[in-house]
Amino acid sequence: MPSKLLDKYFRMDKLPHIWCPGCGHGIIMKAIVDAIDKMGLEKDKVCIVSGIGCSSRAPGYMDFNTLHTTHGRALAFATGIKMANPELHVIVVTGDGDSAAIGGNHLIHASRRNIDITTIIFNNNIYGMTGGQYSPTTPTGEKGTTAPYGNIDKDFDLCKLSKAAGATYVGRATAYHAKMIKDLTIKGIQNKGFSIIESLSVCPTYYGRKNKKGDSPDMMKTLKNNTVNIKAVDKLDKNKLENKIIIGELYSSKEDEYTESYQKIIDSMQEGR
Amino acid sequence: MNNKAKLMQGNEACVEGALAAGMQFYAGYPITPSTEIAEISALKLPKIGGKFIQMEDEISSMAAIIGASLAGKKSMTATSGPGFSLKQENIGYAAITEVPCVIVNVQRGGPSTGLPTSPSQGDVMQARWGTHGDHPVIALTPASVKETFDLTVKAFNYAEKYRTPVMLILDEVIGHLREKVETPNKDEAEIIDRVKPTCDPKDYNPYEVEDGDIVPRMASFGDGYRYHVTGLVHDKTGFPSNDSTIAENLVNRLMNKIGDNIDDISNFEEYVLDDADIAIIAYGSTARSAKSAIQSAREQGIKVGLFRPVTIWPFLDKQIRHLTNKIKKVIVVEMNLGQYVLEVERVANKDCEVFRYGRVNGRLITPDEILEKIKGDVLCLANC
Ligand SMILES: Cc1ncc(C[n+]2csc(CCOP(=O)(O)OP(=O)(O)O)c2C)c(N)n1
Ligand code: SF4
């Protein structure tokens, strides 16, 4: 019943979206909405926050409380929203440049606080909106308009980064594995703490063209072939894992959540009166 | 009336004023000489059910207070020079999205890390033009601890009434000065809250001004009015638009909501100007030195008065024009190398001579220095 979902959760008058044909971002956006629908969250209690980039345009199409902020700062805005109204389900959608370059510091600190925000990173390994410059997740050796001779930077593993910084739910999926994005997003929202779902996307217009990765279906096939579900890792030969990207639920733990800890301080003040 | 009289510091009075105005959320990053504002907020907010967070930097602090304000909580942040620079990006965001918030800047010597513990008034122009693009600004500057309290309340009220970021610009002297302050009882201070929509959510246009209103009505996230907020130019529905008419109308509306209400926003003090031949224009702690200089000058038979801008932005065009129509010599005294004076020169009557006196050595400008300047340059009593 895709059209029902469209009517219920999307701002139909704002569609069609601005994304290029074959862009992976729409699939990820749809998977997030699927997760919200499956959970039956009240639309008025969902707040979606983004930064700047192609990916960050998603909230405009989604019929919730939506905030399109400044480049890289979505998590900082979201932190204020969640502190002010912990009842809201706060979801951040962000690009790899948005979250890992200009917003990298906010990603680390939101993870560290374990504040109850679910972050979906649309990782297309490139700066799409500005026309194909290399990003912190562009693999070493690949090209961007600002890396005409190949990128010499090392690329970030955003899942490892967030986990090390303190995120309590970490998952990775791809636009090819849309159902997995949905399932991980549900778990992420359910987690009382900071959750991050890295969703590998495709940008055929810039990353694909610059690096001769073929068209969108070719790039989607690559996502399929280059990934291994974490559940299968133990059963596979070591050499079969080489250069593969592990997807699935990568980490989950229970820690004190930030706004709950703060509420305890408030409550203790009230008792002391 | 059992108003509480208490000896307090300017920075403390700022927090007390914020709490009186209804502050529920503070986000900040420590920086001298503003840090006490964060510390006292951290102490006091949870006691009233409010919240404090120390963010990772000033960029995120500014973002967090905008987020909290959108979720319905009156919010403030405080900083000094280097942090004020970092806040500029999201100050512009608050301006275009019309999110009420208060930004305190306890000025210190610059540029860069400059003179961390020394007073300065070097951020006057940054307060006006620090963020890019044409945008409205309200900035207030107190000259005493009591006035810091009152202006913090006012800053919140203006923020709520005009849906705009409001700056409270202190200098280090006022921030750290201790004076006795009588804080009003709860019901005595006039408190203004943003106007919320009452229409059916289906009919809500978050950026449309209803007849008789000054600004669009503001729903909080979670209230049942699902709407979109963006820093892109947007139409009345809140969604981005590239239409040149919409762009022009939006920026003009943002400017006009301040410009059309300038009398409500214009605060100033006039001191012994009636018979004055010379007017000193000074604000913040410099105005205190000026008053003292005026007393000495008058003892010596020199008729000097003071015009003290309390609202530094929007600029007090009307008042300065009026002043310079009447008085033929004015001297602008400020702890910078000439910022406010540029605006005075812009609007002053052409027959009025505008003098400048500015210092950037990290020291307060003393009454003696001001008097000397008046006797020398302005009156040519020395060897001009
Ligand atoms: C402060 C600031 N710097 C730079 C830009 C320009 N800019 C806009 S989007 C973008 C990169 C977006 O890349 P990413 O987050 O990966 O999202 P994508 O477009 O690939 O989905 C940049 C650099 C900006 N808007 N603001
Ligand atoms: S430029 Fe790339 S990321 Fe942006 S919409 Fe086009 S395909 Fe998607």
XYZ file of C-alpha atoms and ligand atoms in Angstrom:
691
model
C 0.000 0.000 0.000
C 2.666 2.502 -0.927
C 0.253 5.246 -1.948
C -1.472 5.144 1.437
C 1.896 5.609 3.088
C 2.612 8.515 0.783
C -0.626 10.249 1.647
C -0.237 9.678 5.335
C 3.365 10.720 5.880
C 4.490 12.870 2.985
C 3.684 16.453 2.091
C 2.326 15.590 -1.304
C 2.194 19.225 -2.423
C 5.984 19.470 -1.915
C 6.712 16.547 -4.245
C 8.312 15.830 -6.669
C 11.570 15.985 -4.741
C 14.732 17.746 -5.930
C 16.864 14.596 -6.146
C 18.383 13.362 -9.418
C 16.956 10.281 -11.112
C 18.658 7.244 -9.571
C 19.705 9.017 -6.350
C 19.662 6.682 -3.352
C 18.385 9.267 -0.864
C 14.676 8.745 -1.627
C 14.900 5.060 -0.732
C 16.378 5.911 2.656
C 13.744 8.562 3.317
C 11.001 6.054 2.506
C 12.577 3.463 4.819
C 12.522 5.950 7.711
C 8.847 6.619 7.122
C 8.213 2.862 6.962
C 9.828 2.546 10.384
C 7.714 5.352 11.847
C 4.604 3.789 10.353
C 5.444 0.331 11.691
C 5.972 1.786 15.164
C 2.737 3.730 14.930
C 4.347 6.919 16.236
C 2.060 9.907 16.537
C 3.038 12.351 13.819
C 2.821 15.356 16.135
C 5.389 13.739 18.421
C 7.996 13.162 15.741
C 10.554 15.852 14.982
C 12.925 15.483 12.049
C 15.997 17.697 11.926
C 18.560 18.009 9.152
C 21.567 20.077 8.165
C 22.429 21.144 4.621
C 22.957 18.902 1.598
C 20.883 16.876 -0.857
C 20.138 14.394 1.933
C 19.181 17.159 4.336
C 16.319 18.164 2.041
C 14.396 15.026 3.079
C 12.538 16.564 6.080
C 10.816 19.091 3.822
C 8.867 16.263 2.206
C 7.928 14.560 5.456
C 4.798 15.545 7.360
C 6.169 15.907 10.895
C 7.667 18.753 12.911
C 10.596 19.438 10.589
C 13.670 21.620 10.873
C 16.181 22.245 8.093
C 19.120 23.921 9.843
C 22.652 25.051 8.982
C 25.392 22.867 7.485
C 26.589 20.323 10.039
C 24.604 21.630 12.975
C 21.510 19.429 12.917
C 22.573 17.460 15.986
C 23.140 20.613 17.999
C 19.684 21.957 17.152
C 18.233 18.514 17.865
C 19.936 18.486 21.266
C 18.134 21.700 22.213
C 14.815 20.324 21.007
C 15.202 17.045 22.887
C 16.242 18.841 26.089
C 13.285 21.205 25.811
C 10.751 18.487 25.065
C 11.949 14.938 25.805
C 8.570 13.558 24.730
C 9.400 14.202 21.103
C 10.979 11.432 19.030
C 13.860 13.366 17.562
C 15.344 12.000 14.345
C 18.281 13.599 12.559
C 18.860 13.044 8.854
C 22.239 14.124 7.601
C 24.804 13.565 4.875
C 28.353 12.281 5.211
C 29.760 15.765 4.737
C 27.159 17.266 7.037
C 27.692 14.777 9.857
C 31.336 13.811 9.538
C 33.141 16.917 8.248
C 31.620 20.192 9.386
C 29.395 18.445 11.927
C 31.917 15.861 13.120
C 32.377 17.460 16.505
C 28.648 17.520 17.166
C 28.405 13.853 16.161
C 31.083 12.908 18.675
C 29.511 14.878 21.490
C 25.930 13.804 20.847
C 27.233 10.209 20.920
C 29.146 10.884 24.122
C 26.103 12.329 25.886
C 23.984 9.372 24.796
C 21.092 11.758 24.254
C 17.973 10.064 22.886
C 18.274 11.079 19.245
C 18.225 8.727 16.274
C 20.587 9.795 13.524
C 20.340 8.473 9.989
C 23.409 9.271 7.922
C 22.801 9.246 4.162
C 26.344 8.313 3.167
C 26.961 8.712 -0.555
C 30.737 9.165 -0.148
C 30.639 12.606 -1.747
C 29.383 16.168 -1.388
C 26.377 15.919 -3.678
C 24.763 19.284 -3.292
C 27.880 21.301 -4.100
C 28.741 19.202 -7.119
C 30.946 16.260 -6.233
C 33.814 17.310 -3.970
C 35.451 14.594 -1.855
C 34.060 14.036 1.638
C 35.421 12.402 4.814
C 33.936 9.123 3.589
C 35.292 9.198 0.048
C 37.509 6.098 -0.084
C 41.227 6.774 -0.427
C 42.226 6.848 -4.072
C 38.755 7.721 -5.382
C 38.074 10.953 -7.202
C 36.080 14.066 -6.542
C 36.090 17.444 -8.264
C 38.513 18.635 -5.577
C 40.505 15.391 -5.722
C 41.201 15.270 -9.453
C 44.287 13.057 -8.907
C 42.635 10.775 -6.387
C 41.805 11.345 -2.736
C 44.800 10.974 -0.388
C 42.703 11.357 2.792
C 41.777 8.270 4.783
C 38.043 7.712 5.014
C 36.084 7.575 8.239
C 34.240 4.530 9.538
C 31.320 6.442 11.032
C 29.949 3.451 12.908
C 33.243 2.812 14.686
C 33.592 6.520 15.367
C 30.143 6.856 16.957
C 30.478 3.671 18.938
C 33.836 4.748 20.339
C 32.345 8.128 21.220
C 29.528 6.544 23.209
C 26.558 5.872 20.930
C 24.491 3.025 22.368
C 22.926 1.772 19.161
C 24.909 1.473 15.956
C 23.796 -0.060 12.685
C 24.655 0.060 9.021
C 22.589 -0.737 5.969
C 22.396 0.383 2.361
C 19.876 1.789 -0.067
C 19.867 -1.687 -1.615
C 18.837 -3.125 1.766
C 15.911 -0.771 2.409
C 14.133 -3.147 4.742
C 17.252 -3.334 6.871
C 17.304 0.465 7.143
C 13.728 0.294 8.323
C 14.429 -2.427 10.899
C 17.536 -0.708 12.236
C 15.698 2.608 12.415
C 12.950 1.021 14.493
C 15.539 -0.377 16.893
C 17.320 2.964 16.906
C 14.173 4.849 17.833
C 13.355 2.265 20.469
C 16.804 2.629 22.007
C 16.720 5.132 24.879
C 19.943 6.820 23.947
C 21.955 7.977 20.974
C 21.496 5.775 17.930
C 23.186 5.967 14.600
C 22.170 4.215 11.407
C 24.690 4.672 8.646
C 22.778 4.194 5.400
C 24.977 3.849 2.353
C 23.435 5.770 -0.506
C 24.356 6.285 -4.135
C 25.085 9.484 -6.005
C 25.243 8.451 -9.654
C 25.413 12.079 -10.784
C 28.735 12.908 -9.158
C 30.361 10.026 -7.318
C 29.259 7.514 -9.923
C 30.271 9.558 -12.920
C 33.609 10.772 -11.493
C 34.649 7.273 -10.500
C 33.189 5.335 -13.418
C 30.889 3.334 -11.169
C 28.182 2.999 -13.796
C 24.601 4.120 -13.487
C 22.328 3.866 -10.481
C 21.382 0.185 -10.930
C 25.087 -0.673 -11.292
C 25.881 1.203 -8.095
C 23.015 -0.520 -6.290
C 24.386 -3.866 -7.424
C 27.754 -2.882 -5.994
C 26.074 -2.136 -2.664
C 24.600 -5.607 -2.783
C 27.824 -7.361 -3.760
C 30.193 -5.426 -1.517
C 28.333 -5.959 1.716
C 28.116 -8.821 4.173
C 25.500 -9.157 6.870
C 27.096 -9.293 10.294
C 25.118 -12.432 11.020
C 27.001 -14.206 8.210
C 30.461 -12.949 9.108
C 31.380 -15.864 11.361
C 30.400 -18.411 8.752
C 32.451 -16.848 5.961
C 36.075 -17.431 5.040
C 38.411 -14.607 6.026
C 39.416 -13.978 2.422
C 35.783 -13.610 1.420
C 35.499 -10.700 3.843
C 38.289 -8.681 2.314
C 37.139 -5.193 1.256
C 33.607 -6.049 2.277
C 31.407 -3.659 4.207
C 29.682 -5.202 7.210
C 26.019 -4.343 7.536
C 23.362 -5.029 10.156
C 23.131 -4.277 13.856
C 26.731 -3.603 14.829
C 26.398 -2.577 18.444
C 23.801 -2.178 21.131
C 24.136 -1.421 24.828
C 22.297 0.169 27.738
C 23.619 3.354 29.317
C 22.036 6.276 31.154
C 20.230 8.571 28.771
C 21.084 12.260 28.944
C 17.684 13.932 29.375
C 16.670 11.306 31.939
C 19.832 11.986 33.922
C 19.081 15.695 33.828
C 15.498 15.063 34.942
C 16.896 13.237 37.964
C 18.763 16.399 38.931
C 15.578 18.442 38.568
C 13.622 15.931 40.623
C 16.225 15.903 43.382
C 16.000 19.724 43.587
C 12.250 19.506 43.969
C 12.575 16.923 46.774
C 15.046 19.129 48.581
C 12.446 21.887 48.896
C 6.519 45.391 48.782
C 9.217 43.138 50.046
C 11.502 43.424 47.084
C 14.783 41.696 47.640
C 17.810 43.953 47.708
C 20.982 42.048 47.061
C 24.574 42.815 46.302
C 25.331 41.160 42.996
C 27.564 41.134 39.981
C 26.427 42.206 36.518
C 26.698 38.666 35.221
C 24.565 37.410 38.117
C 21.971 40.108 37.525
C 21.793 38.930 33.937
C 20.814 35.416 35.045
C 18.345 36.775 37.599
C 16.779 38.920 34.907
C 16.603 35.961 32.536
C 14.883 33.835 35.159
C 12.441 36.645 35.910
C 11.676 36.827 32.193
C 10.950 33.105 32.072
C 14.199 31.558 30.834
C 13.849 27.780 30.825
C 16.900 26.757 28.836
C 20.531 27.824 28.677
C 23.224 26.421 26.405
C 26.742 27.769 26.436
C 30.470 27.273 26.332
C 32.713 28.797 29.006
C 34.598 31.969 28.187
C 35.946 34.819 30.274
C 34.466 37.257 31.221
C 31.017 35.720 30.712
C 31.512 32.379 32.479
C 29.604 33.303 35.650
C 26.447 33.536 33.554
C 26.828 29.863 32.606
C 27.788 28.821 36.122
C 24.870 30.570 37.794
C 22.454 29.283 35.148
C 23.717 25.726 35.753
C 23.059 26.210 39.447
C 19.658 27.827 39.253
C 17.857 26.395 36.240
C 17.188 22.864 37.528
C 15.746 24.356 40.707
C 12.916 25.859 38.695
C 12.536 22.869 36.378
C 14.607 24.482 33.657
C 17.621 23.023 31.916
C 21.261 23.874 31.340
C 23.683 22.268 28.943
C 27.341 22.915 28.311
C 27.740 22.316 24.610
C 30.927 21.458 22.728
C 31.360 24.984 21.373
C 29.555 28.256 20.746
C 28.233 27.202 17.345
C 26.319 24.326 18.900
C 25.273 26.432 21.899
C 23.599 28.876 19.570
C 21.983 26.009 17.650
C 20.731 24.376 20.847
C 18.993 27.508 22.124
C 17.211 27.903 18.790
C 16.092 24.267 18.943
C 14.855 24.668 22.515
C 13.011 27.860 21.638
C 11.288 26.098 18.746
C 10.187 23.457 21.231
C 8.633 26.224 23.327
C 11.225 27.181 25.932
C 12.601 30.688 26.403
C 16.328 30.319 25.829
C 19.583 32.176 26.304
C 23.295 31.809 25.689
C 26.209 33.952 26.818
C 29.722 34.406 25.526
C 32.535 36.833 24.782
C 34.451 37.920 21.654
C 35.796 34.643 20.201
C 32.566 32.846 21.025
C 30.480 35.697 19.671
C 32.267 35.207 16.355
C 31.317 31.522 16.348
C 27.685 32.235 17.133
C 27.184 34.461 14.129
C 26.216 31.675 11.705
C 23.226 30.582 13.721
C 22.309 34.104 14.811
C 21.526 34.605 11.134
C 19.512 31.392 11.190
C 17.452 32.657 14.141
C 16.920 35.952 12.307
C 15.566 34.403 9.097
C 13.542 31.710 10.856
C 12.272 34.260 13.430
C 13.066 32.201 16.489
C 13.107 34.218 19.734
C 16.337 33.919 21.735
C 18.745 36.026 23.763
C 22.490 36.210 23.178
C 24.668 37.853 25.824
C 28.117 39.086 24.862
C 30.327 40.276 27.703
C 32.871 42.076 25.577
C 36.594 41.672 26.066
C 39.570 43.037 24.154
C 40.078 41.710 20.627
C 40.738 40.835 17.890
C 41.045 37.066 18.341
C 41.886 35.876 21.851
C 42.986 39.450 22.502
C 42.758 40.589 26.106
C 40.606 37.954 27.830
C 40.154 39.702 31.167
C 40.079 43.311 30.022
C 37.145 45.501 29.151
C 36.348 46.550 25.627
C 33.489 47.813 23.522
C 34.914 46.463 20.314
C 31.945 44.349 19.235
C 29.465 47.109 18.463
C 29.681 46.615 14.720
C 29.908 42.843 15.018
C 26.623 42.874 16.920
C 25.096 44.695 13.960
C 26.770 43.015 11.014
C 28.410 39.869 12.381
C 26.209 37.464 10.501
C 25.961 37.666 6.737
C 23.168 39.241 4.750
C 20.657 41.927 5.579
C 18.959 41.117 8.829
C 17.323 42.864 11.756
C 19.132 43.286 15.051
C 18.149 44.444 18.498
C 21.086 45.052 20.844
C 20.913 46.567 24.320
C 23.773 47.705 26.499
C 23.521 48.325 30.240
C 25.602 50.701 32.356
C 24.846 49.287 35.792
C 24.080 46.023 37.510
C 20.445 46.952 38.079
C 20.111 47.916 34.456
C 21.622 44.573 33.449
C 18.752 42.894 35.251
C 16.145 45.144 33.656
C 17.580 44.903 30.158
C 17.816 41.124 30.303
C 14.082 41.039 31.002
C 13.583 43.493 28.173
C 15.766 41.438 25.826
C 13.538 38.395 26.363
C 10.428 40.518 25.906
C 11.660 41.983 22.632
C 12.729 38.525 21.443
C 9.261 37.145 22.088
C 7.387 40.171 20.786
C 9.387 40.592 17.580
C 10.440 36.955 17.093
C 14.069 37.820 16.631
C 17.410 37.155 18.292
C 18.151 39.931 20.803
C 21.650 40.738 21.990
C 22.613 42.012 25.363
C 26.020 43.608 24.964
C 27.866 44.078 28.246
C 31.431 45.099 28.789
C 33.706 43.334 31.225
C 33.397 46.150 33.777
C 29.619 45.852 34.007
C 29.747 42.036 33.927
C 32.025 41.926 36.960
C 30.847 45.047 38.778
C 29.102 44.484 42.125
C 26.206 46.742 43.051
C 23.081 46.541 45.129
C 20.100 45.466 43.095
C 16.467 45.391 44.075
C 14.814 42.716 42.024
C 11.106 43.153 41.460
C 8.566 40.703 42.790
C 7.321 38.106 40.358
C 4.186 39.927 39.257
C 5.836 43.337 39.014
C 7.973 42.809 35.959
C 6.170 43.001 32.631
C 6.700 39.686 30.877
C 5.834 39.177 27.226
C 5.285 35.733 25.700
C 5.198 34.837 22.012
C 1.736 34.730 20.495
C 0.700 31.187 19.624
C -1.688 30.235 16.844
C -5.270 29.387 17.679
C -6.389 28.377 14.199
C -6.999 24.864 12.963
C -3.582 23.294 12.286
C -4.703 22.692 8.685
C -4.979 26.457 8.179
C -1.706 27.366 9.895
C 0.768 29.322 7.806
C 3.805 29.623 10.063
C 5.198 32.658 8.239
C 2.054 34.638 7.566
C 1.353 37.736 9.640
C -2.281 37.958 10.707
C -4.030 41.314 10.564
C -3.175 43.359 13.614
C -0.134 41.234 14.510
C 3.503 42.316 14.289
C 4.933 38.889 13.512
C 3.657 35.449 12.503
C 2.209 33.393 15.330
C 4.584 30.761 16.606
C 3.602 27.198 17.408
C 5.975 25.003 19.382
C 7.119 21.687 17.997
C 4.873 19.084 19.585
C 1.837 21.397 19.875
C -0.006 19.682 17.024
C 0.920 22.227 14.365
C 3.310 20.288 12.207
C 5.303 22.758 10.171
C 8.607 23.231 8.423
C 11.376 25.612 9.387
C 14.295 26.379 7.069
C 17.112 28.899 6.860
C 16.465 29.123 3.134
C 14.296 31.930 1.886
C 10.762 30.668 2.408
C 7.190 31.577 1.637
C 4.384 31.967 4.172
C 4.025 28.194 4.416
C 7.624 27.940 5.616
C 8.885 26.062 2.556
C 11.851 27.160 0.424
C 11.249 29.426 -2.521
C 13.456 30.899 -5.240
C 10.857 33.464 -6.206
C 12.478 36.902 -6.236
C 9.360 38.676 -4.984
C 9.023 36.277 -2.068
C 12.709 36.728 -1.226
C 12.468 40.492 -1.275
C 9.248 40.573 0.706
C 10.638 38.256 3.360
C 13.825 40.228 4.007
C 11.903 43.503 3.945
C 9.364 42.171 6.399
C 12.157 41.062 8.738
C 13.702 44.531 8.599
C 10.397 46.373 8.876
C 9.122 44.554 11.929
C 11.952 46.312 13.776
C 11.976 49.532 11.762
C 8.223 50.068 12.126
C 8.408 49.686 15.888
C 11.554 51.646 16.522
C 10.013 53.864 19.208
C 9.146 50.813 21.284
C 12.722 49.553 20.958
C 14.567 52.881 21.461
C 15.947 53.166 24.973
C 18.327 55.927 26.048
C 19.209 58.258 28.911
C 19.773 61.997 28.782
C 21.778 63.607 31.551
C 22.080 67.392 32.049
C 21.696 68.117 28.359
C 19.258 71.031 28.683
C 21.851 73.776 29.019
C 24.790 71.842 27.575
C 27.155 73.275 24.967
C 28.855 69.925 24.545
C 27.329 66.439 24.599
C 29.216 63.280 25.368
C 27.768 60.190 23.724
C 28.808 57.129 25.677
C 27.334 53.756 26.610
C 28.045 50.914 29.028
C 30.732 51.460 31.655
C 32.197 54.327 29.624
C 29.036 56.308 30.336
C 29.796 56.078 34.056
C 33.185 57.683 33.524
C 31.513 60.251 31.323
C 29.059 61.220 34.063
C 31.867 61.717 36.479
C 33.790 63.791 33.916
C 30.683 65.906 33.380
C 30.464 66.710 37.066
C 34.086 67.877 37.157
C 33.614 69.855 33.942
C 30.575 71.630 35.344
C 32.476 72.513 38.510
C 34.923 74.231 36.191
C 32.120 76.030 34.379
C 32.099 73.886 31.240
C 28.544 72.911 30.326
C 28.685 69.284 29.268
C 25.842 66.746 29.186
C 25.495 63.060 28.378
C 23.478 61.159 25.844
C 23.612 57.477 26.708
C 22.291 55.010 24.147
C 20.840 51.971 25.908
C 19.597 50.475 22.668
C 22.689 50.423 20.469
C 20.903 48.641 17.615
C 18.743 49.611 15.861
C 20.609 52.915 15.807
C 18.865 55.843 17.490
C 18.728 57.969 14.327
C 15.945 60.233 15.518
C 17.464 60.968 18.919
C 20.966 61.608 17.610
C 19.621 63.902 14.906
C 17.631 65.802 17.490
C 20.642 66.046 19.791
C 22.952 67.318 17.056
C 20.384 69.863 15.878
C 20.550 71.392 19.331
C 24.135 70.929 20.404
C 26.978 71.904 18.129
C 29.775 69.797 19.610
C 29.470 66.135 20.487
C 32.155 63.695 21.476
C 31.679 59.970 21.211
C 33.656 58.113 23.859
C 34.005 54.355 23.488
C 36.466 51.555 24.251
C 37.277 50.913 20.602
C 38.878 52.848 17.777
C 35.630 54.302 16.477
C 32.563 52.159 15.881
C 29.436 53.775 17.308
C 30.815 57.138 16.197
C 30.542 56.065 12.554
C 26.781 55.947 12.901
C 26.721 59.218 14.828
C 28.627 60.839 11.971
C 26.141 59.366 9.527
C 23.099 61.020 11.056
C 24.522 64.116 12.789
C 23.464 67.569 11.692
C 26.174 68.858 9.340
C 26.682 71.899 11.540
C 27.533 69.753 14.524
C 31.181 68.870 15.048
C 31.623 65.193 15.961
C 34.748 64.312 17.972
C 36.007 60.872 18.851
C 37.766 59.455 21.841
C 38.575 55.765 21.851
C 41.032 53.483 23.629
C 41.923 49.832 23.057
C 44.531 49.324 25.761
C 42.353 47.085 27.922
C 41.874 49.848 30.493
C 38.718 51.647 31.423
C 38.471 55.148 30.034
C 38.782 57.417 33.061
C 36.865 60.622 33.831
C 40.166 62.550 33.749
C 40.966 61.334 30.265
C 37.552 62.406 29.042
C 37.836 65.810 30.673
C 41.270 66.346 29.211
C 39.993 65.461 25.762
C 37.120 67.921 26.122
C 39.336 70.732 27.281
C 41.928 70.038 24.674
C 40.441 68.967 21.359
C 36.833 70.008 21.808
C 37.286 73.391 23.461
C 40.858 74.070 22.373
C 41.692 75.344 25.837
C 45.143 73.849 25.471
C 47.460 74.705 22.600
C 45.328 73.811 19.599
C 28.871 26.637 6.407
C 28.653 26.062 5.074
N 29.710 25.644 4.353
C 29.519 25.113 3.133
C 28.263 24.998 2.614
C 28.090 24.424 1.234
N 27.544 23.065 1.238
C 26.238 22.821 1.080
S 25.836 21.209 1.084
C 27.475 20.778 1.256
C 27.917 19.349 1.290
C 26.831 18.376 1.498
O 27.324 17.096 1.426
P 26.703 15.927 2.245
O 26.455 16.323 3.644
O 27.551 14.719 2.062
O 25.247 15.738 1.590
P 24.811 15.288 0.123
O 24.531 16.551 -0.629
O 25.905 14.490 -0.493
O 23.587 14.491 0.359
C 28.283 21.898 1.338
C 29.747 21.848 1.471
C 27.184 25.464 3.381
N 25.909 25.401 2.984
N 27.412 25.983 4.610
S 23.703 15.163 -6.680
Fe 23.939 13.065 -5.994
S 23.230 13.093 -3.878
Fe 22.473 14.956 -4.831
S 20.438 14.421 -5.595
Fe 21.853 14.081 -7.272
S 22.372 11.941 -7.094
Fe 21.485 12.517 -5.151
